[in-house]
PDB file of C-alpha atoms in Angstrom:
ATOM      1  CA  MET A   1       0.000   0.000   0.000  1.00 50.00           C
ATOM      2  CA  LYS A   2       2.912   2.310   0.732  1.00 54.00           C
ATOM      3  CA  ASP A   3       4.067   2.067  -2.909  1.00 63.00           C
ATOM      4  CA  PHE A   4       0.561   2.553  -4.366  1.00 74.00           C
ATOM      5  CA  PRO A   5       1.010   4.960  -7.355  1.00 79.00           C
ATOM      6  CA  GLY A   6       0.238   8.533  -6.379  1.00 78.00           C
ATOM      7  CA  THR A   7       0.757   8.176  -2.625  1.00 82.00           C
ATOM      8  CA  PRO A   8       3.101  10.760  -1.038  1.00 83.00           C
ATOM      9  CA  GLY A   9       6.774  10.201  -1.771  1.00 82.00           C
ATOM     10  CA  THR A  10       6.249   8.272  -5.047  1.00 86.00           C
ATOM     11  CA  LEU A  11       7.293   9.318  -8.548  1.00 90.00           C
ATOM     12  CA  THR A  12       3.641   9.345  -9.747  1.00 91.00           C
ATOM     13  CA  ALA A  13       2.720  11.778  -6.957  1.00 91.00           C
ATOM     14  CA  LEU A  14       5.634  14.037  -7.904  1.00 92.00           C
ATOM     15  CA  ILE A  15       4.599  14.038 -11.592  1.00 94.00           C
ATOM     16  CA  LEU A  16       0.961  14.795 -10.652  1.00 93.00           C
ATOM     17  CA  ARG A  17       2.054  17.712  -8.433  1.00 94.00           C
ATOM     18  CA  ILE A  18       4.316  19.149 -11.152  1.00 95.00           C
ATOM     19  CA  LEU A  19       1.493  18.888 -13.732  1.00 95.00           C
ATOM     20  CA  GLN A  20      -0.900  20.636 -11.308  1.00 94.00           C
ATOM     21  CA  CYS A  21       1.616  23.459 -10.900  1.00 95.00           C
ATOM     22  CA  LEU A  22       2.232  23.792 -14.643  1.00 95.00           C
ATOM     23  CA  PHE A  23      -1.430  23.821 -15.698  1.00 96.00           C
ATOM     24  CA  ALA A  24      -2.463  26.175 -12.878  1.00 95.00           C
ATOM     25  CA  GLY A  25       0.465  28.478 -13.701  1.00 96.00           C
ATOM     26  CA  GLY A  26      -0.481  28.373 -17.397  1.00 96.00           C
ATOM     27  CA  SER A  27      -4.073  29.278 -16.511  1.00 95.00           C
ATOM     28  CA  ILE A  28      -2.914  32.282 -14.436  1.00 95.00           C
ATOM     29  CA  ILE A  29      -0.540  33.544 -17.154  1.00 95.00           C
ATOM     30  CA  THR A  30      -3.152  33.194 -19.920  1.00 94.00           C
ATOM     31  CA  MET A  31      -5.786  35.006 -17.860  1.00 92.00           C
ATOM     32  CA  ALA A  32      -3.433  37.724 -16.599  1.00 92.00           C
ATOM     33  CA  THR A  33      -2.300  38.595 -20.135  1.00 92.00           C
ATOM     34  CA  ALA A  34      -5.922  39.346 -21.136  1.00 88.00           C
ATOM     35  CA  PRO A  35      -6.245  43.085 -20.379  1.00 84.00           C
ATOM     36  CA  THR A  36     -10.003  42.960 -19.598  1.00 83.00           C
ATOM     37  CA  PHE A  37     -10.003  40.087 -17.092  1.00 84.00           C
ATOM     38  CA  PHE A  38     -10.514  42.389 -14.087  1.00 84.00           C
ATOM     39  CA  ASN A  39     -13.972  43.376 -15.370  1.00 82.00           C
ATOM     40  CA  SER A  40     -15.339  40.069 -14.066  1.00 86.00           C
ATOM     41  CA  THR A  41     -15.123  38.864 -10.452  1.00 89.00           C
ATOM     42  CA  ALA A  42     -15.127  35.234 -11.648  1.00 91.00           C
ATOM     43  CA  PHE A  43     -11.868  35.737 -13.584  1.00 92.00           C
ATOM     44  CA  CYS A  44     -10.166  37.427 -10.597  1.00 93.00           C
ATOM     45  CA  TYR A  45     -11.335  34.516  -8.415  1.00 93.00           C
ATOM     46  CA  LEU A  46      -9.892  32.057 -10.964  1.00 94.00           C
ATOM     47  CA  ILE A  47      -6.477  33.731 -10.707  1.00 95.00           C
ATOM     48  CA  ALA A  48      -6.618  33.696  -6.875  1.00 95.00           C
ATOM     49  CA  SER A  49      -7.686  30.053  -6.751  1.00 96.00           C
ATOM     50  CA  MET A  50      -5.073  28.917  -9.283  1.00 95.00           C
ATOM     51  CA  GLY A  51      -2.456  30.902  -7.325  1.00 96.00           C
ATOM     52  CA  LEU A  52      -3.380  28.969  -4.179  1.00 96.00           C
ATOM     53  CA  GLN A  53      -3.136  25.717  -6.122  1.00 95.00           C
ATOM     54  CA  VAL A  54       0.325  26.584  -7.486  1.00 96.00           C
ATOM     55  CA  ILE A  55       1.578  27.285  -3.930  1.00 96.00           C
ATOM     56  CA  TRP A  56       0.033  24.098  -2.478  1.00 95.00           C
ATOM     57  CA  SER A  57       1.149  21.827  -5.343  1.00 95.00           C
ATOM     58  CA  PHE A  58       4.657  23.303  -5.413  1.00 95.00           C
ATOM     59  CA  GLY A  59       5.005  22.716  -1.660  1.00 94.00           C
ATOM     60  CA  LEU A  60       3.913  19.086  -1.969  1.00 93.00           C
ATOM     61  CA  ALA A  61       6.063  18.545  -5.077  1.00 94.00           C
ATOM     62  CA  SER A  62       9.094  19.722  -3.078  1.00 93.00           C
ATOM     63  CA  LEU A  63       8.148  17.364  -0.238  1.00 92.00           C
ATOM     64  CA  ASP A  64       7.743  14.449  -2.675  1.00 90.00           C
ATOM     65  CA  ALA A  65      11.087  15.234  -4.315  1.00 92.00           C
ATOM     66  CA  TYR A  66      12.770  15.364  -0.882  1.00 91.00           C
ATOM     67  CA  ALA A  67      11.153  12.059   0.142  1.00 89.00           C
ATOM     68  CA  LEU A  68      12.250  10.417  -3.131  1.00 88.00           C
ATOM     69  CA  ALA A  69      15.830  11.723  -2.866  1.00 89.00           C
ATOM     70  CA  ARG A  70      16.267  10.740   0.797  1.00 86.00           C
ATOM     71  CA  LYS A  71      14.041   7.631   0.514  1.00 80.00           C
ATOM     72  CA  LYS A  72      11.844   8.829   3.370  1.00 79.00           C
ATOM     73  CA  ILE A  73       8.321   7.462   3.910  1.00 76.00           C
ATOM     74  CA  LEU A  74       5.676  10.158   4.384  1.00 74.00           C
ATOM     75  CA  HIS A  75       2.891   7.839   5.580  1.00 74.00           C
ATOM     76  CA  ASN A  76       1.803   8.845   9.042  1.00 79.00           C
ATOM     77  CA  THR A  77      -1.802   9.618   9.954  1.00 81.00           C
ATOM     78  CA  THR A  78      -1.246  13.321  10.798  1.00 85.00           C
ATOM     79  CA  LEU A  79       0.611  14.079   7.565  1.00 85.00           C
ATOM     80  CA  VAL A  80      -1.857  12.146   5.369  1.00 86.00           C
ATOM     81  CA  SER A  81      -4.817  13.865   7.115  1.00 89.00           C
ATOM     82  CA  LEU A  82      -3.226  17.245   6.373  1.00 91.00           C
ATOM     83  CA  PHE A  83      -2.742  16.282   2.708  1.00 91.00           C
ATOM     84  CA  VAL A  84      -6.362  15.053   2.472  1.00 91.00           C
ATOM     85  CA  VAL A  85      -7.809  18.300   3.845  1.00 93.00           C
ATOM     86  CA  GLY A  86      -5.496  20.502   1.753  1.00 94.00           C
ATOM     87  CA  ASP A  87      -6.136  18.556  -1.429  1.00 94.00           C
ATOM     88  CA  TRP A  88      -9.894  18.514  -0.879  1.00 94.00           C
ATOM     89  CA  VAL A  89     -10.030  22.280  -0.250  1.00 95.00           C
ATOM     90  CA  THR A  90      -7.826  23.189  -3.234  1.00 95.00           C
ATOM     91  CA  ALA A  91      -9.666  20.753  -5.533  1.00 95.00           C
ATOM     92  CA  THR A  92     -13.062  22.175  -4.519  1.00 95.00           C
ATOM     93  CA  LEU A  93     -11.894  25.779  -4.919  1.00 96.00           C
ATOM     94  CA  SER A  94     -10.301  24.988  -8.304  1.00 95.00           C
ATOM     95  CA  LEU A  95     -13.445  23.349  -9.663  1.00 95.00           C
ATOM     96  CA  ALA A  96     -15.604  26.213  -8.377  1.00 96.00           C
ATOM     97  CA  ALA A  97     -13.256  28.812  -9.904  1.00 95.00           C
ATOM     98  CA  ALA A  98     -12.955  27.007 -13.246  1.00 95.00           C
ATOM     99  CA  SER A  99     -16.744  26.529 -13.442  1.00 95.00           C
ATOM    100  CA  SER A 100     -17.621  30.113 -12.548  1.00 95.00           C
ATOM    101  CA  ALA A 101     -15.109  31.408 -15.115  1.00 94.00           C
ATOM    102  CA  ALA A 102     -16.522  28.938 -17.659  1.00 94.00           C
ATOM    103  CA  GLY A 103     -20.048  30.206 -16.953  1.00 93.00           C
ATOM    104  CA  VAL A 104     -18.993  33.801 -17.612  1.00 91.00           C
ATOM    105  CA  THR A 105     -16.954  32.838 -20.711  1.00 91.00           C
ATOM    106  CA  VAL A 106     -19.926  30.984 -22.228  1.00 90.00           C
ATOM    107  CA  LEU A 107     -22.112  33.997 -21.426  1.00 88.00           C
ATOM    108  CA  TYR A 108     -19.687  36.292 -23.252  1.00 86.00           C
ATOM    109  CA  THR A 109     -19.105  34.039 -26.270  1.00 86.00           C
ATOM    110  CA  ARG A 110     -22.584  32.648 -26.815  1.00 82.00           C
ATOM    111  CA  ASP A 111     -25.325  34.350 -24.802  1.00 77.00           C
ATOM    112  CA  LEU A 112     -24.460  38.081 -24.943  1.00 75.00           C
ATOM    113  CA  ARG A 113     -23.913  38.391 -28.678  1.00 68.00           C
ATOM    114  CA  GLY A 114     -24.615  42.124 -28.742  1.00 58.00           C
ATOM    115  CA  TYR A 115     -22.163  42.795 -25.907  1.00 66.00           C
ATOM    116  CA  SER A 116     -18.685  42.964 -27.447  1.00 67.00           C
ATOM    117  CA  VAL A 117     -15.948  41.412 -25.282  1.00 73.00           C
ATOM    118  CA  PRO A 118     -12.357  41.120 -26.512  1.00 76.00           C
ATOM    119  CA  ASP A 119      -9.917  38.467 -25.196  1.00 80.00           C
ATOM    120  CA  CYS A 120     -12.509  35.646 -25.328  1.00 84.00           C
ATOM    121  CA  PRO A 121      -9.999  33.097 -26.779  1.00 86.00           C
ATOM    122  CA  LYS A 122      -7.666  33.817 -23.834  1.00 88.00           C
ATOM    123  CA  PHE A 123     -10.492  33.340 -21.333  1.00 90.00           C
ATOM    124  CA  GLN A 124     -11.397  30.015 -22.975  1.00 91.00           C
ATOM    125  CA  MET A 125      -7.774  28.813 -22.920  1.00 93.00           C
ATOM    126  CA  SER A 126      -7.381  29.818 -19.265  1.00 94.00           C
ATOM    127  CA  VAL A 127     -10.580  27.984 -18.283  1.00 94.00           C
ATOM    128  CA  CYS A 128      -9.467  24.838 -20.166  1.00 95.00           C
ATOM    129  CA  LEU A 129      -6.091  24.840 -18.383  1.00 95.00           C
ATOM    130  CA  ALA A 130      -7.848  25.363 -15.041  1.00 95.00           C
ATOM    131  CA  PHE A 131     -10.092  22.325 -15.701  1.00 95.00           C
ATOM    132  CA  VAL A 132      -7.074  20.142 -16.602  1.00 96.00           C
ATOM    133  CA  SER A 133      -5.347  21.343 -13.425  1.00 95.00           C
ATOM    134  CA  TRP A 134      -8.491  20.463 -11.422  1.00 95.00           C
ATOM    135  CA  MET A 135      -8.495  16.932 -12.908  1.00 95.00           C
ATOM    136  CA  MET A 136      -4.912  16.413 -11.696  1.00 94.00           C
ATOM    137  CA  ILE A 137      -5.616  17.706  -8.181  1.00 94.00           C
ATOM    138  CA  GLU A 138      -8.823  15.634  -8.052  1.00 94.00           C
ATOM    139  CA  ILE A 139      -6.827  12.456  -8.810  1.00 93.00           C
ATOM    140  CA  SER A 140      -4.344  13.348  -6.040  1.00 92.00           C
ATOM    141  CA  SER A 141      -7.211  14.153  -3.679  1.00 92.00           C
ATOM    142  CA  LEU A 142      -8.996  10.815  -4.294  1.00 91.00           C
ATOM    143  CA  ILE A 143      -5.739   8.850  -3.829  1.00 90.00           C
ATOM    144  CA  MET A 144      -4.993  10.661  -0.532  1.00 89.00           C
ATOM    145  CA  PHE A 145      -8.524  10.121   0.765  1.00 88.00           C
ATOM    146  CA  TRP A 146      -8.346   6.436  -0.196  1.00 87.00           C
ATOM    147  CA  LEU A 147      -4.997   6.118   1.591  1.00 86.00           C
ATOM    148  CA  LEU A 148      -6.366   7.699   4.772  1.00 86.00           C
ATOM    149  CA  ALA A 149      -9.603   5.685   4.724  1.00 84.00           C
ATOM    150  CA  ALA A 150      -7.953   2.368   3.872  1.00 80.00           C
ATOM    151  CA  GLY A 151      -5.182   3.026   6.423  1.00 74.00           C
ATOM    152  CA  GLY A 152      -2.688   1.018   4.336  1.00 53.00           C
ATOM    153  CA  TYR A 153      -0.072   0.830   7.058  1.00 46.00           C
ATOM    154  CA  LYS A 154      -2.558  -0.569   9.597  1.00 51.00           C
ATOM    155  CA  ILE A 155      -3.802  -3.270   7.196  1.00 43.00           C
ATOM    156  CA  GLN A 156      -0.200  -4.138   6.396  1.00 43.00           C
ATOM    157  CA  GLN A 157       0.465  -4.600  10.112  1.00 45.00           C
ATOM    158  CA  LEU A 158      -2.607  -6.866  10.384  1.00 45.00           C
ATOM    159  CA  ASN A 159      -1.411  -8.983   7.464  1.00 47.00           C
ATOM    160  CA  GLU A 160       2.050  -9.289   8.926  1.00 48.00           C
ATOM    161  CA  TRP A 161       0.627 -10.444  12.266  1.00 44.00           C
ATOM    162  CA  LYS A 162       0.609 -14.244  12.505  1.00 44.00           C
ATOM    163  CA  PRO A 163      -1.349 -16.329  15.053  1.00 44.00           C
ATOM    164  CA  LEU A 164       0.895 -18.080  17.587  1.00 40.00           C
TER     165      LEU A 164
ATOM    166  CA  MET B   1     -18.921   0.196  10.532  1.00 50.00           C
ATOM    167  CA  LYS B   2     -22.240  -0.952   9.117  1.00 54.00           C
ATOM    168  CA  ASP B   3     -24.133   1.447  11.414  1.00 63.00           C
ATOM    169  CA  PHE B   4     -21.802   4.399  10.763  1.00 74.00           C
ATOM    170  CA  PRO B   5     -24.098   7.482  10.360  1.00 79.00           C
ATOM    171  CA  GLY B   6     -24.768   8.243   6.702  1.00 78.00           C
ATOM    172  CA  THR B   7     -24.004   4.799   5.316  1.00 82.00           C
ATOM    173  CA  PRO B   8     -26.725   3.284   3.068  1.00 84.00           C
ATOM    174  CA  GLY B   9     -29.773   2.040   4.906  1.00 82.00           C
ATOM    175  CA  THR B  10     -29.387   4.328   7.953  1.00 86.00           C
ATOM    176  CA  LEU B  11     -31.716   7.115   9.097  1.00 90.00           C
ATOM    177  CA  THR B  12     -28.964   9.762   8.641  1.00 91.00           C
ATOM    178  CA  ALA B  13     -28.501   8.679   5.013  1.00 91.00           C
ATOM    179  CA  LEU B  14     -32.258   8.912   4.417  1.00 92.00           C
ATOM    180  CA  ILE B  15     -32.401  12.423   5.944  1.00 94.00           C
ATOM    181  CA  LEU B  16     -29.401  13.555   3.842  1.00 94.00           C
ATOM    182  CA  ARG B  17     -31.015  12.220   0.644  1.00 94.00           C
ATOM    183  CA  ILE B  18     -34.345  13.913   1.418  1.00 95.00           C
ATOM    184  CA  LEU B  19     -32.546  17.231   2.102  1.00 95.00           C
ATOM    185  CA  GLN B  20     -30.626  16.904  -1.195  1.00 94.00           C
ATOM    186  CA  CYS B  21     -33.927  16.387  -3.030  1.00 95.00           C
ATOM    187  CA  LEU B  22     -35.618  19.310  -1.291  1.00 95.00           C
ATOM    188  CA  PHE B  23     -32.841  21.851  -1.831  1.00 96.00           C
ATOM    189  CA  ALA B  24     -32.224  20.769  -5.434  1.00 95.00           C
ATOM    190  CA  GLY B  25     -35.985  20.917  -6.117  1.00 96.00           C
ATOM    191  CA  GLY B  26     -36.164  24.364  -4.484  1.00 96.00           C
ATOM    192  CA  SER B  27     -33.283  25.547  -6.661  1.00 95.00           C
ATOM    193  CA  ILE B  28     -35.044  24.334  -9.834  1.00 95.00           C
ATOM    194  CA  ILE B  29     -38.370  25.928  -8.892  1.00 95.00           C
ATOM    195  CA  THR B  30     -36.778  29.282  -7.972  1.00 94.00           C
ATOM    196  CA  MET B  31     -34.772  29.376 -11.202  1.00 92.00           C
ATOM    197  CA  ALA B  32     -37.652  28.197 -13.410  1.00 92.00           C
ATOM    198  CA  THR B  33     -39.978  30.913 -12.084  1.00 92.00           C
ATOM    199  CA  ALA B  34     -37.533  33.622 -13.235  1.00 88.00           C
ATOM    200  CA  PRO B  35     -38.719  34.395 -16.775  1.00 84.00           C
ATOM    201  CA  THR B  36     -35.268  35.430 -18.087  1.00 83.00           C
ATOM    202  CA  PHE B  37     -33.271  32.377 -16.949  1.00 84.00           C
ATOM    203  CA  PHE B  38     -33.053  30.894 -20.468  1.00 84.00           C
ATOM    204  CA  ASN B  39     -30.908  33.842 -21.606  1.00 82.00           C
ATOM    205  CA  SER B  40     -27.908  32.260 -19.899  1.00 86.00           C
ATOM    206  CA  THR B  41     -26.539  28.774 -20.620  1.00 89.00           C
ATOM    207  CA  ALA B  42     -25.239  28.529 -17.024  1.00 91.00           C
ATOM    208  CA  PHE B  43     -28.761  28.838 -15.584  1.00 92.00           C
ATOM    209  CA  CYS B  44     -30.128  26.185 -17.973  1.00 93.00           C
ATOM    210  CA  TYR B  45     -27.230  23.909 -16.971  1.00 93.00           C
ATOM    211  CA  LEU B  46     -28.056  24.535 -13.278  1.00 94.00           C
ATOM    212  CA  ILE B  47     -31.634  23.360 -13.846  1.00 95.00           C
ATOM    213  CA  ALA B  48     -30.439  20.240 -15.736  1.00 96.00           C
ATOM    214  CA  SER B  49     -27.847  19.386 -13.076  1.00 96.00           C
ATOM    215  CA  MET B  50     -30.256  19.913 -10.171  1.00 95.00           C
ATOM    216  CA  GLY B  51     -32.819  17.793 -12.059  1.00 96.00           C
ATOM    217  CA  LEU B  52     -30.309  14.953 -12.243  1.00 96.00           C
ATOM    218  CA  GLN B  53     -29.585  15.350  -8.537  1.00 95.00           C
ATOM    219  CA  VAL B  54     -33.293  15.214  -7.636  1.00 96.00           C
ATOM    220  CA  ILE B  55     -33.684  11.954  -9.604  1.00 96.00           C
ATOM    221  CA  TRP B  56     -30.523  10.362  -8.096  1.00 95.00           C
ATOM    222  CA  SER B  57     -31.247  11.458  -4.519  1.00 95.00           C
ATOM    223  CA  PHE B  58     -34.911  10.431  -4.727  1.00 95.00           C
ATOM    224  CA  GLY B  59     -33.886   6.994  -5.982  1.00 94.00           C
ATOM    225  CA  LEU B  60     -31.412   6.496  -3.142  1.00 93.00           C
ATOM    226  CA  ALA B  61     -33.862   7.923  -0.565  1.00 94.00           C
ATOM    227  CA  SER B  62     -36.411   5.295  -1.674  1.00 93.00           C
ATOM    228  CA  LEU B  63     -33.756   2.575  -1.370  1.00 92.00           C
ATOM    229  CA  ASP B  64     -32.771   3.784   2.120  1.00 90.00           C
ATOM    230  CA  ALA B  65     -36.420   3.893   3.198  1.00 92.00           C
ATOM    231  CA  TYR B  66     -36.951   0.351   1.868  1.00 91.00           C
ATOM    232  CA  ALA B  67     -33.806  -0.885   3.669  1.00 90.00           C
ATOM    233  CA  LEU B  68     -34.913   0.766   6.921  1.00 88.00           C
ATOM    234  CA  ALA B  69     -38.458  -0.617   6.694  1.00 90.00           C
ATOM    235  CA  ARG B  70     -37.371  -4.170   5.817  1.00 86.00           C
ATOM    236  CA  LYS B  71     -34.160  -3.999   7.927  1.00 80.00           C
ATOM    237  CA  LYS B  72     -32.051  -4.967   4.917  1.00 79.00           C
ATOM    238  CA  ILE B  73     -28.296  -4.283   4.800  1.00 76.00           C
ATOM    239  CA  LEU B  74     -27.147  -2.560   1.600  1.00 74.00           C
ATOM    240  CA  HIS B  75     -23.401  -3.061   2.166  1.00 74.00           C
ATOM    241  CA  ASN B  76     -21.959  -5.091  -0.652  1.00 79.00           C
ATOM    242  CA  THR B  77     -19.002  -3.985  -2.749  1.00 81.00           C
ATOM    243  CA  THR B  78     -20.906  -3.689  -6.054  1.00 85.00           C
ATOM    244  CA  LEU B  79     -23.715  -1.588  -4.580  1.00 86.00           C
ATOM    245  CA  VAL B  80     -21.354   0.683  -2.602  1.00 87.00           C
ATOM    246  CA  SER B  81     -19.134   1.146  -5.702  1.00 89.00           C
ATOM    247  CA  LEU B  82     -22.200   2.188  -7.691  1.00 91.00           C
ATOM    248  CA  PHE B  83     -23.208   4.673  -4.964  1.00 91.00           C
ATOM    249  CA  VAL B  84     -19.644   6.079  -4.850  1.00 91.00           C
ATOM    250  CA  VAL B  85     -19.492   6.693  -8.612  1.00 93.00           C
ATOM    251  CA  GLY B  86     -23.035   8.123  -8.770  1.00 94.00           C
ATOM    252  CA  ASP B  87     -22.499  10.387  -5.766  1.00 94.00           C
ATOM    253  CA  TRP B  88     -19.131  11.613  -7.049  1.00 94.00           C
ATOM    254  CA  VAL B  89     -20.550  12.408 -10.500  1.00 95.00           C
ATOM    255  CA  THR B  90     -23.657  14.202  -9.192  1.00 95.00           C
ATOM    256  CA  ALA B  91     -21.624  16.101  -6.552  1.00 95.00           C
ATOM    257  CA  THR B  92     -19.107  17.285  -9.167  1.00 95.00           C
ATOM    258  CA  LEU B  93     -21.839  18.297 -11.630  1.00 96.00           C
ATOM    259  CA  SER B  94     -23.783  20.111  -8.874  1.00 95.00           C
ATOM    260  CA  LEU B  95     -20.750  22.104  -7.720  1.00 95.00           C
ATOM    261  CA  ALA B  96     -19.856  22.979 -11.313  1.00 96.00           C
ATOM    262  CA  ALA B  97     -23.438  24.060 -12.073  1.00 95.00           C
ATOM    263  CA  ALA B  98     -23.809  26.082  -8.853  1.00 95.00           C
ATOM    264  CA  SER B  99     -20.427  27.786  -9.406  1.00 95.00           C
ATOM    265  CA  SER B 100     -21.046  28.662 -13.045  1.00 95.00           C
ATOM    266  CA  ALA B 101     -24.482  30.083 -12.176  1.00 94.00           C
ATOM    267  CA  ALA B 102     -22.881  31.982  -9.275  1.00 94.00           C
ATOM    268  CA  GLY B 103     -20.249  33.434 -11.639  1.00 93.00           C
ATOM    269  CA  VAL B 104     -22.963  34.705 -13.996  1.00 91.00           C
ATOM    270  CA  THR B 105     -25.117  36.019 -11.113  1.00 91.00           C
ATOM    271  CA  VAL B 106     -22.184  37.992  -9.668  1.00 90.00           C
ATOM    272  CA  LEU B 107     -21.455  39.325 -13.154  1.00 88.00           C
ATOM    273  CA  TYR B 108     -25.065  40.524 -13.486  1.00 86.00           C
ATOM    274  CA  THR B 109     -25.385  41.990  -9.979  1.00 86.00           C
ATOM    275  CA  ARG B 110     -21.935  43.522  -9.527  1.00 82.00           C
ATOM    276  CA  ASP B 111     -19.827  43.685 -12.678  1.00 77.00           C
ATOM    277  CA  LEU B 112     -22.294  44.693 -15.434  1.00 75.00           C
ATOM    278  CA  ARG B 113     -23.938  47.620 -13.696  1.00 68.00           C
ATOM    279  CA  GLY B 114     -25.051  49.244 -16.961  1.00 58.00           C
ATOM    280  CA  TYR B 115     -26.656  46.032 -18.217  1.00 66.00           C
ATOM    281  CA  SER B 116     -30.094  45.799 -16.638  1.00 68.00           C
ATOM    282  CA  VAL B 117     -31.114  42.253 -15.668  1.00 73.00           C
ATOM    283  CA  PRO B 118     -34.372  41.564 -13.832  1.00 76.00           C
ATOM    284  CA  ASP B 119     -34.879  38.493 -11.612  1.00 80.00           C
ATOM    285  CA  CYS B 120     -31.457  38.802  -9.938  1.00 84.00           C
ATOM    286  CA  PRO B 121     -32.810  37.994  -6.434  1.00 86.00           C
ATOM    287  CA  LYS B 122     -34.313  34.771  -7.806  1.00 89.00           C
ATOM    288  CA  PHE B 123     -31.005  33.810  -9.425  1.00 91.00           C
ATOM    289  CA  GLN B 124     -29.197  34.437  -6.121  1.00 91.00           C
ATOM    290  CA  MET B 125     -31.696  32.357  -4.149  1.00 93.00           C
ATOM    291  CA  SER B 126     -31.494  29.509  -6.663  1.00 94.00           C
ATOM    292  CA  VAL B 127     -27.662  29.510  -6.522  1.00 94.00           C
ATOM    293  CA  CYS B 128     -27.716  29.503  -2.685  1.00 95.00           C
ATOM    294  CA  LEU B 129     -30.094  26.512  -2.632  1.00 95.00           C
ATOM    295  CA  ALA B 130     -27.895  24.719  -5.188  1.00 95.00           C
ATOM    296  CA  PHE B 131     -24.807  25.238  -2.982  1.00 95.00           C
ATOM    297  CA  VAL B 132     -26.627  23.887   0.095  1.00 96.00           C
ATOM    298  CA  SER B 133     -27.766  20.892  -1.968  1.00 95.00           C
ATOM    299  CA  TRP B 134     -24.134  20.349  -3.095  1.00 95.00           C
ATOM    300  CA  MET B 135     -22.957  20.381   0.546  1.00 95.00           C
ATOM    301  CA  MET B 136     -25.427  17.602   1.380  1.00 94.00           C
ATOM    302  CA  ILE B 137     -24.437  15.437  -1.602  1.00 94.00           C
ATOM    303  CA  GLU B 138     -20.739  16.081  -0.848  1.00 94.00           C
ATOM    304  CA  ILE B 139     -21.214  14.733   2.702  1.00 93.00           C
ATOM    305  CA  SER B 140     -22.952  11.628   1.302  1.00 92.00           C
ATOM    306  CA  SER B 141     -20.219  11.245  -1.318  1.00 92.00           C
ATOM    307  CA  LEU B 142     -17.380  11.413   1.242  1.00 91.00           C
ATOM    308  CA  ILE B 143     -19.119   8.914   3.541  1.00 90.00           C
ATOM    309  CA  MET B 144     -19.648   6.476   0.635  1.00 89.00           C
ATOM    310  CA  PHE B 145     -16.052   6.810  -0.526  1.00 88.00           C
ATOM    311  CA  TRP B 146     -14.811   6.260   3.028  1.00 87.00           C
ATOM    312  CA  LEU B 147     -17.032   3.178   3.357  1.00 86.00           C
ATOM    313  CA  LEU B 148     -15.700   1.692   0.115  1.00 86.00           C
ATOM    314  CA  ALA B 149     -12.048   2.500   0.903  1.00 84.00           C
ATOM    315  CA  ALA B 150     -12.203   1.343   4.510  1.00 80.00           C
ATOM    316  CA  GLY B 151     -14.158  -1.774   3.495  1.00 74.00           C
ATOM    317  CA  GLY B 152     -15.925  -1.879   6.873  1.00 53.00           C
ATOM    318  CA  TYR B 153     -17.305  -5.363   6.415  1.00 45.00           C
ATOM    319  CA  LYS B 154     -13.866  -6.845   5.603  1.00 51.00           C
ATOM    320  CA  ILE B 155     -12.214  -5.223   8.647  1.00 43.00           C
ATOM    321  CA  GLN B 156     -15.092  -6.456  10.797  1.00 43.00           C
ATOM    322  CA  GLN B 157     -14.453 -10.001   9.541  1.00 45.00           C
ATOM    323  CA  LEU B 158     -10.744  -9.624  10.391  1.00 44.00           C
ATOM    324  CA  ASN B 159     -11.574  -8.445  13.900  1.00 47.00           C
ATOM    325  CA  GLU B 160     -14.017 -11.271  14.453  1.00 47.00           C
ATOM    326  CA  TRP B 161     -11.429 -13.825  13.373  1.00 44.00           C
ATOM    327  CA  LYS B 162      -9.650 -15.331  16.372  1.00 44.00           C
ATOM    328  CA  PRO B 163      -6.390 -17.332  16.294  1.00 44.00           C
ATOM    329  CA  LEU B 164      -6.845 -21.016  17.123  1.00 40.00           C
TER     330      LEU B 164
END
C-alpha cells in the first residue's frame, strides 16, 4: 500500500504535483495577459484560486522530491490527514473557480452576442487549463482520501501479524 | 462500521437524501420561475444538473427507506461502488453548475452595472439553494467513498477472526 502509485513520496505523486503546478500556472498567465479580465469577479477569483493551487502543489512537489531523494516514507496519519484536507479544499476551490469562469466565458461568447468582449480566446484557454489542473488535483485528492480511509499501514500490520 | 451514520440504509442517510432532493428541487423551482433564466446557458445547466440530482437522490432515498423498513443491509461492494461513482458524479456536476451560475449572477449583480437584468434575487436564491444541496451530496459522497475504501465489512471479519 505504501508504494501505491500517487501516494506521497512516489514518482507518480511528484509528476501529478508538477502537472498541477504547470497547468495552474499556465491558466494564471493566460488570464493575466488578457487586459479585460478584471472586469469580471469570476476571472479574478480564478487567478486567486489557481495561485493557491500553485503554492500548495509546489510545496507538496518539493516534499515528494525530498522524500524520493532521501528515501523517506511520508505515511503517518497526521501528515496524510493534512494532505487530504489541503487537497480537498484546493480541488473544490479549483473546480468552483474554473466553473464560474466557464459560466462567464460561455455567457460572453454565446449568450451576450450584442455585448462585445475582446480576449474571449484567452479566457477560454485559461478555463481549459484550469479544468485540466483540477483533474490532476482531483486524482491526487482521491488517492490521498483512499490512503487515509484504507489506512494502508494498519492493514499491512494486520497482514504481517501471525497467530501463535 | 455498518451502522456508521450516513451509510446506506441508515436514518442519517435517508435524511441527507431527502434534504438533497428538497434543496435541489427548491433551486429548480426558484430558477424556473424567473422568466429570463433561459438567456444564460449557465442557468439552464443549473436546472439540468439539479434535475439529475433530484432523480438520483430520490432513488437512493427510496432505497434507504426500503432498507430501513425491511431492515435490509445494503453493504456489498458492487452496490457501494455504484453509490460512490453516482455520488461523485452528481456532486461534481452540482458544484460545477452552482459555481457557473454563481459566476454569472455575480457578473449581473456587480460587474455589469449598466446592463439591466431583472430576476437577480431569484437567481441568487437559486444559486444559494444549489450550494446547500451540493454540501449535502458532498457529505454523502465522502461517507460512501470512506465506506468503500475502509471496506468496513472486511475489517469487521478480520476483527471477528480469532487465532486457534
